[in-house]
PDB file of C-alpha atoms in Angstrom:
ATOM      1  CA  MET A   1     -40.894-119.179-383.141  1.00 58.00           C
ATOM      2  CA  PRO A   2     -39.147-118.944-379.749  1.00 61.00           C
ATOM      3  CA  ASP A   3     -38.445-122.081-377.778  1.00 57.00           C
ATOM      4  CA  THR A   4     -40.445-121.815-374.550  1.00 57.00           C
ATOM      5  CA  SER A   5     -39.530-125.266-373.270  1.00 56.00           C
ATOM      6  CA  SER A   6     -36.085-124.058-372.185  1.00 55.00           C
ATOM      7  CA  ASP A   7     -37.619-121.389-369.909  1.00 54.00           C
ATOM      8  CA  ARG A   8     -38.679-123.967-367.371  1.00 55.00           C
ATOM      9  CA  SER A   9     -36.171-125.397-364.964  1.00 56.00           C
ATOM     10  CA  PRO A  10     -35.806-129.184-365.197  1.00 55.00           C
ATOM     11  CA  ARG A  11     -36.043-129.375-361.421  1.00 54.00           C
ATOM     12  CA  ARG A  12     -39.593-127.978-361.190  1.00 63.00           C
ATOM     13  CA  ALA A  13     -41.071-131.404-360.439  1.00 62.00           C
ATOM     14  CA  ALA A  14     -38.524-131.892-357.660  1.00 66.00           C
ATOM     15  CA  ASP A  15     -39.678-128.653-356.008  1.00 78.00           C
ATOM     16  CA  ARG A  16     -43.057-130.243-355.297  1.00 87.00           C
ATOM     17  CA  LEU A  17     -41.618-133.615-354.346  1.00 89.00           C
ATOM     18  CA  LEU A  18     -40.109-132.622-350.985  1.00 91.00           C
ATOM     19  CA  PRO A  19     -43.287-131.094-349.458  1.00 94.00           C
ATOM     20  CA  LEU A  20     -45.226-134.119-350.689  1.00 94.00           C
ATOM     21  CA  ALA A  21     -42.692-136.483-349.113  1.00 95.00           C
ATOM     22  CA  VAL A  22     -42.656-134.626-345.796  1.00 95.00           C
ATOM     23  CA  GLY A  23     -46.451-134.469-345.695  1.00 96.00           C
ATOM     24  CA  LEU A  24     -46.843-138.152-346.495  1.00 96.00           C
ATOM     25  CA  PHE A  25     -44.254-139.122-343.888  1.00 96.00           C
ATOM     26  CA  ALA A  26     -45.925-136.902-341.268  1.00 97.00           C
ATOM     27  CA  ILE A  27     -49.321-138.480-341.969  1.00 97.00           C
ATOM     28  CA  GLY A  28     -47.764-141.907-341.518  1.00 96.00           C
ATOM     29  CA  VAL A  29     -46.114-140.951-338.227  1.00 97.00           C
ATOM     30  CA  LEU A  30     -49.385-139.477-336.957  1.00 97.00           C
ATOM     31  CA  ALA A  31     -51.125-142.722-337.883  1.00 96.00           C
ATOM     32  CA  VAL A  32     -48.551-144.720-335.902  1.00 96.00           C
ATOM     33  CA  ILE A  33     -49.008-142.430-332.895  1.00 96.00           C
ATOM     34  CA  ALA A  34     -52.795-142.787-333.196  1.00 95.00           C
ATOM     35  CA  ILE A  35     -52.462-146.584-333.262  1.00 95.00           C
ATOM     36  CA  PHE A  36     -50.800-146.463-329.846  1.00 95.00           C
ATOM     37  CA  LEU A  37     -53.001-143.730-328.374  1.00 95.00           C
ATOM     38  CA  ILE A  38     -56.409-145.149-329.278  1.00 94.00           C
ATOM     39  CA  PRO A  39     -56.158-148.183-326.938  1.00 93.00           C
ATOM     40  CA  MET A  40     -54.814-145.978-324.132  1.00 94.00           C
ATOM     41  CA  VAL A  41     -57.635-143.452-324.389  1.00 94.00           C
ATOM     42  CA  SER A  42     -60.506-145.845-325.033  1.00 93.00           C
ATOM     43  CA  ASP A  43     -61.167-149.567-324.978  1.00 90.00           C
ATOM     44  CA  ALA A  44     -61.557-149.663-328.739  1.00 91.00           C
ATOM     45  CA  HIS A  45     -59.073-151.143-331.175  1.00 93.00           C
ATOM     46  CA  PRO A  46     -57.656-149.019-334.020  1.00 92.00           C
ATOM     47  CA  GLY A  47     -59.311-149.571-337.361  1.00 93.00           C
ATOM     48  CA  LEU A  48     -57.720-151.456-340.208  1.00 95.00           C
ATOM     49  CA  TRP A  49     -57.602-148.256-342.273  1.00 96.00           C
ATOM     50  CA  LEU A  50     -55.272-146.701-339.683  1.00 96.00           C
ATOM     51  CA  TYR A  51     -52.845-149.602-339.960  1.00 96.00           C
ATOM     52  CA  LEU A  52     -52.957-149.364-343.756  1.00 97.00           C
ATOM     53  CA  VAL A  53     -52.291-145.623-343.722  1.00 96.00           C
ATOM     54  CA  ALA A  54     -49.335-146.129-341.381  1.00 96.00           C
ATOM     55  CA  MET A  55     -48.015-148.995-343.480  1.00 96.00           C
ATOM     56  CA  VAL A  56     -48.198-147.087-346.769  1.00 96.00           C
ATOM     57  CA  ALA A  57     -47.638-143.426-345.882  1.00 96.00           C
ATOM     58  CA  THR A  58     -44.550-143.689-343.673  1.00 96.00           C
ATOM     59  CA  PRO A  59     -42.301-145.680-346.011  1.00 96.00           C
ATOM     60  CA  GLY A  60     -43.829-143.967-349.039  1.00 96.00           C
ATOM     61  CA  GLY A  61     -42.855-140.549-347.699  1.00 96.00           C
ATOM     62  CA  LEU A  62     -39.382-141.820-346.880  1.00 96.00           C
ATOM     63  CA  LEU A  63     -38.914-143.205-350.382  1.00 96.00           C
ATOM     64  CA  LEU A  64     -40.117-139.961-351.946  1.00 94.00           C
ATOM     65  CA  ALA A  65     -37.679-138.001-349.770  1.00 93.00           C
ATOM     66  CA  ILE A  66     -34.821-140.257-350.859  1.00 93.00           C
ATOM     67  CA  GLY A  67     -35.925-139.811-354.471  1.00 91.00           C
ATOM     68  CA  PHE A  68     -35.940-136.040-353.973  1.00 91.00           C
ATOM     69  CA  ALA A  69     -32.439-136.130-352.508  1.00 90.00           C
ATOM     70  CA  LEU A  70     -31.131-138.176-355.418  1.00 88.00           C
ATOM     71  CA  TRP A  71     -32.901-136.052-358.015  1.00 86.00           C
ATOM     72  CA  SER A  72     -31.906-132.682-356.574  1.00 85.00           C
ATOM     73  CA  GLY A  73     -28.298-133.784-356.038  1.00 81.00           C
ATOM     74  CA  ARG A  74     -27.687-134.444-359.715  1.00 72.00           C
ATOM     75  CA  ARG A  75     -25.524-131.981-361.557  1.00 65.00           C
ATOM     76  CA  ALA A  76     -26.796-130.290-364.684  1.00 63.00           C
ATOM     77  CA  ARG A  77     -24.776-131.173-367.771  1.00 62.00           C
TER      78      ARG A  77
END
């Protein structure tokens, strides 16, 4: 019985981590921009959900990107 587990690269999960990190960070930055633009365009205040998205997505994307950099920088033994 051939071993099929060695066919996969151990860095497959890291390949999906960078686009996820960049996307999450971009969503957070767009939320921050929207927080500043909404009062300029209208007299309304930004919703609480927008603050929560900005508070979670921006640092979350940054942490995932740092995790990707650490994971992809490791040497194979």
